[in-house]
Structure formats: C-alpha cells, structure tokens
C-alpha cells in the first residue's frame, strides 16, 4: 500500500513540475465559436442548461449537487468528462438568452464558458466563448491541444446534434 501511495505522490508531483525557471506557468487560451440552428432562441437557449444539454449531448449526465432548479445562478453539478468536472452556473439570463459556467477538473484545468443565443431570421445564432487555463503540466497539454481546428470540430459536434434534436425532438442516437 505504501508503495502505491508513493507512486501516486510521485505521479502528482510530476504533474506539477515547474518549468526551467522553477515556477509553474499556467497556459491559457480563449476560443470562440459560432453556429446557427433552425429554431427560435426560446427553444434553443434551454438546451444549454445543465439538464437541457441531455437532449443533445451524448453521454451528458450531470449530477446536480445543490437543491432547486438546475437553471439558476449558483447551481453546482458534476459530470464524468475529463475524469470528473465540477461546474458552477455563474450567469443565467434567459431574457437575453445568455448562460455561463465555470468548471474545474482537479489537477487539470479550469474552464469558463459563456453561451449567447440571438435570433437570426428563422433560426438562432449560438455564440460560444471558452477560456481554458491549465492547473498542471497535464492540464497545460490539454489547453495547448485546443487549437482553432480542434475548436471548430468541437462546435460542429454541438451544432449537428442540436439541429437533430430541434428537427426531431429526439436525442441523437435515440430510437423511439
């Protein structure tokens, strides 16, 4: 047991190895994305609440940790992605179709995300701003991997299932 504990401590220490100056420097990147879906903001916006995302995001299964509605500022929840993320809904403004979250992956990274929806003709333009900051060398590696190409792919991975849900009323991959 002691050997396992020492191995884990060594592994954790390696994640926090400082750079050549002896100080850990967090990598940070801001990415923005935009896509348009068919549906008015009053239908699209709720899909970005903690439970609303279950309608289109495969595997999304938030565990709400606080009492009350999931769609309110201050709600705290956990998801399994990245080995476990803790989320806090920091801005909920349904009148302006804006929602924001802060999320933390322990020993990994911090994510701040804001989603804004606005009407455009017959659809809704969804604007997403993400800020990722590493908390360890491992987290810095993840942050560095989020180049423009990867982020565009991420946004396409949102647009397609949201569009599917808006057209069919079913989560992608569900067969009712």
PDB file of C-alpha atoms in Angstrom:
ATOM      1  CA  UNK A   1       0.000   0.000   0.000  1.00  0.00           C
ATOM      2  CA  UNK A   2       2.816   2.415   0.872  1.00  0.00           C
ATOM      3  CA  UNK A   3       4.466   1.730  -2.489  1.00  0.00           C
ATOM      4  CA  UNK A   4       1.226   2.578  -4.290  1.00  0.00           C
ATOM      5  CA  UNK A   5       0.838   5.774  -2.245  1.00  0.00           C
ATOM      6  CA  UNK A   6       4.433   6.814  -3.038  1.00  0.00           C
ATOM      7  CA  UNK A   7       3.863   6.098  -6.714  1.00  0.00           C
ATOM      8  CA  UNK A   8       0.739   8.277  -6.691  1.00  0.00           C
ATOM      9  CA  UNK A   9       2.550  11.114  -4.888  1.00  0.00           C
ATOM     10  CA  UNK A  10       5.370  10.895  -7.435  1.00  0.00           C
ATOM     11  CA  UNK A  11       2.898  10.974 -10.296  1.00  0.00           C
ATOM     12  CA  UNK A  12       1.116  14.014  -8.821  1.00  0.00           C
ATOM     13  CA  UNK A  13       4.415  15.804  -8.249  1.00  0.00           C
ATOM     14  CA  UNK A  14       5.409  15.152 -11.859  1.00  0.00           C
ATOM     15  CA  UNK A  15       2.212  16.844 -12.994  1.00  0.00           C
ATOM     16  CA  UNK A  16       3.280  19.987 -11.141  1.00  0.00           C
ATOM     17  CA  UNK A  17       6.880  20.077 -12.280  1.00  0.00           C
ATOM     18  CA  UNK A  18       7.858  23.698 -12.738  1.00  0.00           C
ATOM     19  CA  UNK A  19       9.315  24.955 -15.986  1.00  0.00           C
ATOM     20  CA  UNK A  20      13.019  25.793 -16.335  1.00  0.00           C
ATOM     21  CA  UNK A  21      12.581  28.975 -14.254  1.00  0.00           C
ATOM     22  CA  UNK A  22      11.347  26.864 -11.333  1.00  0.00           C
ATOM     23  CA  UNK A  23       7.797  28.236 -11.383  1.00  0.00           C
ATOM     24  CA  UNK A  24       4.690  26.581 -12.816  1.00  0.00           C
ATOM     25  CA  UNK A  25       3.177  28.755 -15.543  1.00  0.00           C
ATOM     26  CA  UNK A  26      -0.429  28.118 -16.475  1.00  0.00           C
ATOM     27  CA  UNK A  27      -1.222  28.020 -20.162  1.00  0.00           C
ATOM     28  CA  UNK A  28      -4.438  29.811 -21.083  1.00  0.00           C
ATOM     29  CA  UNK A  29      -6.358  30.008 -24.332  1.00  0.00           C
ATOM     30  CA  UNK A  30      -9.568  31.733 -25.380  1.00  0.00           C
ATOM     31  CA  UNK A  31     -11.599  30.204 -28.196  1.00  0.00           C
ATOM     32  CA  UNK A  32     -14.792  31.457 -29.763  1.00  0.00           C
ATOM     33  CA  UNK A  33     -17.228  29.640 -31.982  1.00  0.00           C
ATOM     34  CA  UNK A  34     -20.447  30.419 -33.744  1.00  0.00           C
ATOM     35  CA  UNK A  35     -23.082  28.367 -35.479  1.00  0.00           C
ATOM     36  CA  UNK A  36     -26.715  28.771 -36.495  1.00  0.00           C
ATOM     37  CA  UNK A  37     -29.522  26.289 -35.932  1.00  0.00           C
ATOM     38  CA  UNK A  38     -33.148  26.212 -37.061  1.00  0.00           C
ATOM     39  CA  UNK A  39     -35.263  27.209 -34.095  1.00  0.00           C
ATOM     40  CA  UNK A  40     -36.018  30.368 -32.199  1.00  0.00           C
ATOM     41  CA  UNK A  41     -33.931  31.347 -29.149  1.00  0.00           C
ATOM     42  CA  UNK A  42     -36.737  30.475 -26.730  1.00  0.00           C
ATOM     43  CA  UNK A  43     -36.363  26.825 -27.926  1.00  0.00           C
ATOM     44  CA  UNK A  44     -32.585  26.778 -28.319  1.00  0.00           C
ATOM     45  CA  UNK A  45     -31.460  28.583 -25.171  1.00  0.00           C
ATOM     46  CA  UNK A  46     -32.837  25.993 -22.682  1.00  0.00           C
ATOM     47  CA  UNK A  47     -30.649  23.356 -24.376  1.00  0.00           C
ATOM     48  CA  UNK A  48     -27.635  24.935 -22.646  1.00  0.00           C
ATOM     49  CA  UNK A  49     -28.904  24.472 -19.082  1.00  0.00           C
ATOM     50  CA  UNK A  50     -27.384  21.564 -17.136  1.00  0.00           C
ATOM     51  CA  UNK A  51     -30.361  19.271 -17.726  1.00  0.00           C
ATOM     52  CA  UNK A  52     -31.274  20.746 -21.116  1.00  0.00           C
ATOM     53  CA  UNK A  53     -27.993  19.568 -22.563  1.00  0.00           C
ATOM     54  CA  UNK A  54     -29.095  15.959 -22.013  1.00  0.00           C
ATOM     55  CA  UNK A  55     -31.374  16.393 -25.056  1.00  0.00           C
ATOM     56  CA  UNK A  56     -28.471  16.610 -27.487  1.00  0.00           C
ATOM     57  CA  UNK A  57     -25.105  15.810 -25.869  1.00  0.00           C
ATOM     58  CA  UNK A  58     -24.304  12.103 -25.961  1.00  0.00           C
ATOM     59  CA  UNK A  59     -23.246  10.847 -22.544  1.00  0.00           C
ATOM     60  CA  UNK A  60     -24.068  14.110 -20.766  1.00  0.00           C
ATOM     61  CA  UNK A  61     -25.466  13.141 -17.387  1.00  0.00           C
ATOM     62  CA  UNK A  62     -24.957  15.901 -14.814  1.00  0.00           C
ATOM     63  CA  UNK A  63     -25.285  15.103 -11.138  1.00  0.00           C
ATOM     64  CA  UNK A  64     -26.912  18.184  -9.607  1.00  0.00           C
ATOM     65  CA  UNK A  65     -25.360  18.753  -6.179  1.00  0.00           C
ATOM     66  CA  UNK A  66     -27.470  21.695  -4.994  1.00  0.00           C
ATOM     67  CA  UNK A  67     -31.194  21.820  -4.327  1.00  0.00           C
ATOM     68  CA  UNK A  68     -33.628  23.698  -6.513  1.00  0.00           C
ATOM     69  CA  UNK A  69     -33.817  24.285 -10.224  1.00  0.00           C
ATOM     70  CA  UNK A  70     -30.868  23.367 -12.432  1.00  0.00           C
ATOM     71  CA  UNK A  71     -31.418  26.624 -14.355  1.00  0.00           C
ATOM     72  CA  UNK A  72     -30.322  29.260 -11.857  1.00  0.00           C
ATOM     73  CA  UNK A  73     -27.161  31.034 -10.867  1.00  0.00           C
ATOM     74  CA  UNK A  74     -25.208  29.194  -8.219  1.00  0.00           C
ATOM     75  CA  UNK A  75     -26.271  25.668  -9.106  1.00  0.00           C
ATOM     76  CA  UNK A  76     -23.375  23.231  -8.686  1.00  0.00           C
ATOM     77  CA  UNK A  77     -23.146  19.943 -10.557  1.00  0.00           C
ATOM     78  CA  UNK A  78     -20.678  17.250 -11.517  1.00  0.00           C
ATOM     79  CA  UNK A  79     -20.044  15.449 -14.797  1.00  0.00           C
ATOM     80  CA  UNK A  80     -17.831  12.474 -15.639  1.00  0.00           C
ATOM     81  CA  UNK A  81     -15.958  14.072 -18.564  1.00  0.00           C
ATOM     82  CA  UNK A  82     -12.193  14.558 -18.201  1.00  0.00           C
ATOM     83  CA  UNK A  83     -12.197  12.206 -15.225  1.00  0.00           C
ATOM     84  CA  UNK A  84     -14.662  14.381 -13.318  1.00  0.00           C
ATOM     85  CA  UNK A  85     -15.570  18.040 -13.640  1.00  0.00           C
ATOM     86  CA  UNK A  86     -17.281  20.257 -11.095  1.00  0.00           C
ATOM     87  CA  UNK A  87     -19.403  23.019 -12.625  1.00  0.00           C
ATOM     88  CA  UNK A  88     -20.967  26.204 -11.259  1.00  0.00           C
ATOM     89  CA  UNK A  89     -23.610  28.074 -13.234  1.00  0.00           C
ATOM     90  CA  UNK A  90     -22.333  31.641 -12.866  1.00  0.00           C
ATOM     91  CA  UNK A  91     -24.698  33.576 -15.138  1.00  0.00           C
ATOM     92  CA  UNK A  92     -28.274  32.767 -16.057  1.00  0.00           C
ATOM     93  CA  UNK A  93     -30.004  35.476 -18.073  1.00  0.00           C
ATOM     94  CA  UNK A  94     -32.899  33.929 -20.019  1.00  0.00           C
ATOM     95  CA  UNK A  95     -34.246  37.370 -21.011  1.00  0.00           C
ATOM     96  CA  UNK A  96     -31.043  37.907 -23.019  1.00  0.00           C
ATOM     97  CA  UNK A  97     -30.501  34.199 -23.827  1.00  0.00           C
ATOM     98  CA  UNK A  98     -27.106  34.111 -22.075  1.00  0.00           C
ATOM     99  CA  UNK A  99     -25.695  31.452 -19.770  1.00  0.00           C
ATOM    100  CA  UNK A 100     -22.209  30.987 -18.335  1.00  0.00           C
ATOM    101  CA  UNK A 101     -20.376  28.382 -16.294  1.00  0.00           C
ATOM    102  CA  UNK A 102     -17.074  27.904 -14.513  1.00  0.00           C
ATOM    103  CA  UNK A 103     -15.815  24.316 -14.384  1.00  0.00           C
ATOM    104  CA  UNK A 104     -12.793  22.702 -12.764  1.00  0.00           C
ATOM    105  CA  UNK A 105     -11.002  19.457 -13.476  1.00  0.00           C
ATOM    106  CA  UNK A 106      -8.914  18.843 -10.379  1.00  0.00           C
ATOM    107  CA  UNK A 107      -5.227  18.692 -11.327  1.00  0.00           C
ATOM    108  CA  UNK A 108      -6.240  19.511 -14.912  1.00  0.00           C
ATOM    109  CA  UNK A 109      -7.730  22.815 -15.955  1.00  0.00           C
ATOM    110  CA  UNK A 110     -10.319  25.490 -15.328  1.00  0.00           C
ATOM    111  CA  UNK A 111     -12.899  26.243 -18.000  1.00  0.00           C
ATOM    112  CA  UNK A 112     -15.017  29.376 -18.211  1.00  0.00           C
ATOM    113  CA  UNK A 113     -17.719  29.180 -20.874  1.00  0.00           C
ATOM    114  CA  UNK A 114     -20.386  31.621 -21.979  1.00  0.00           C
ATOM    115  CA  UNK A 115     -23.131  30.808 -24.487  1.00  0.00           C
ATOM    116  CA  UNK A 116     -25.213  33.575 -26.060  1.00  0.00           C
ATOM    117  CA  UNK A 117     -28.151  32.954 -28.384  1.00  0.00           C
ATOM    118  CA  UNK A 118     -29.715  35.523 -30.674  1.00  0.00           C
ATOM    119  CA  UNK A 119     -32.458  35.379 -33.267  1.00  0.00           C
ATOM    120  CA  UNK A 120     -31.427  35.426 -36.923  1.00  0.00           C
ATOM    121  CA  UNK A 121     -34.329  35.109 -39.358  1.00  0.00           C
ATOM    122  CA  UNK A 122     -35.775  31.614 -38.901  1.00  0.00           C
ATOM    123  CA  UNK A 123     -33.000  30.459 -36.648  1.00  0.00           C
ATOM    124  CA  UNK A 124     -30.747  31.151 -33.721  1.00  0.00           C
ATOM    125  CA  UNK A 125     -27.114  32.113 -33.865  1.00  0.00           C
ATOM    126  CA  UNK A 126     -25.245  30.490 -30.983  1.00  0.00           C
ATOM    127  CA  UNK A 127     -22.059  32.268 -29.882  1.00  0.00           C
ATOM    128  CA  UNK A 128     -19.724  30.394 -27.563  1.00  0.00           C
ATOM    129  CA  UNK A 129     -16.680  31.771 -25.755  1.00  0.00           C
ATOM    130  CA  UNK A 130     -14.429  29.370 -23.862  1.00  0.00           C
ATOM    131  CA  UNK A 131     -11.427  30.241 -21.720  1.00  0.00           C
ATOM    132  CA  UNK A 132      -9.297  27.284 -20.635  1.00  0.00           C
ATOM    133  CA  UNK A 133      -6.458  27.615 -18.103  1.00  0.00           C
ATOM    134  CA  UNK A 134      -4.141  24.770 -17.103  1.00  0.00           C
ATOM    135  CA  UNK A 135      -3.703  23.831 -13.458  1.00  0.00           C
ATOM    136  CA  UNK A 136      -0.840  21.389 -14.056  1.00  0.00           C
ATOM    137  CA  UNK A 137       1.524  20.380 -16.852  1.00  0.00           C
ATOM    138  CA  UNK A 138      -1.067  17.773 -17.837  1.00  0.00           C
ATOM    139  CA  UNK A 139      -3.723  20.499 -17.950  1.00  0.00           C
ATOM    140  CA  UNK A 140      -1.398  22.749 -19.943  1.00  0.00           C
ATOM    141  CA  UNK A 141      -1.051  19.965 -22.502  1.00  0.00           C
ATOM    142  CA  UNK A 142      -4.825  19.788 -22.859  1.00  0.00           C
ATOM    143  CA  UNK A 143      -5.078  23.571 -23.172  1.00  0.00           C
ATOM    144  CA  UNK A 144      -2.385  23.610 -25.883  1.00  0.00           C
ATOM    145  CA  UNK A 145      -4.285  20.919 -27.819  1.00  0.00           C
ATOM    146  CA  UNK A 146      -7.290  23.241 -28.224  1.00  0.00           C
ATOM    147  CA  UNK A 147      -6.180  24.915 -31.422  1.00  0.00           C
ATOM    148  CA  UNK A 148      -8.610  26.604 -33.820  1.00  0.00           C
ATOM    149  CA  UNK A 149      -9.131  23.396 -35.827  1.00  0.00           C
ATOM    150  CA  UNK A 150      -9.976  21.364 -32.720  1.00  0.00           C
ATOM    151  CA  UNK A 151     -12.366  24.053 -31.514  1.00  0.00           C
ATOM    152  CA  UNK A 152     -14.178  24.243 -34.872  1.00  0.00           C
ATOM    153  CA  UNK A 153     -14.613  20.475 -34.680  1.00  0.00           C
ATOM    154  CA  UNK A 154     -15.991  20.867 -31.158  1.00  0.00           C
ATOM    155  CA  UNK A 155     -18.537  23.445 -32.357  1.00  0.00           C
ATOM    156  CA  UNK A 156     -19.610  21.171 -35.229  1.00  0.00           C
ATOM    157  CA  UNK A 157     -20.053  18.475 -32.584  1.00  0.00           C
ATOM    158  CA  UNK A 158     -22.546  20.773 -30.905  1.00  0.00           C
ATOM    159  CA  UNK A 159     -24.331  22.141 -33.977  1.00  0.00           C
ATOM    160  CA  UNK A 160     -25.216  18.793 -35.550  1.00  0.00           C
ATOM    161  CA  UNK A 161     -26.850  17.123 -32.530  1.00  0.00           C
ATOM    162  CA  UNK A 162     -28.647  20.325 -31.527  1.00  0.00           C
ATOM    163  CA  UNK A 163     -30.031  20.652 -35.059  1.00  0.00           C
ATOM    164  CA  UNK A 164     -31.089  16.988 -34.953  1.00  0.00           C
ATOM    165  CA  UNK A 165     -32.913  17.491 -31.668  1.00  0.00           C
ATOM    166  CA  UNK A 166     -34.659  20.651 -32.877  1.00  0.00           C
ATOM    167  CA  UNK A 167     -35.870  18.854 -36.037  1.00  0.00           C
ATOM    168  CA  UNK A 168     -36.904  15.541 -34.475  1.00  0.00           C
ATOM    169  CA  UNK A 169     -37.452  16.197 -30.766  1.00  0.00           C
ATOM    170  CA  UNK A 170     -35.187  13.223 -30.069  1.00  0.00           C
ATOM    171  CA  UNK A 171     -31.659  12.996 -28.771  1.00  0.00           C
ATOM    172  CA  UNK A 172     -29.219  11.869 -31.481  1.00  0.00           C
ATOM    173  CA  UNK A 173     -28.911   8.105 -31.454  1.00  0.00           C
ATOM    174  CA  UNK A 174     -32.211   7.545 -29.663  1.00  0.00           C
ATOM    175  CA  UNK A 175     -34.758   5.353 -31.422  1.00  0.00           C
ATOM    176  CA  UNK A 176     -38.309   5.890 -30.197  1.00  0.00           C
TER     177      UNK A 176
END
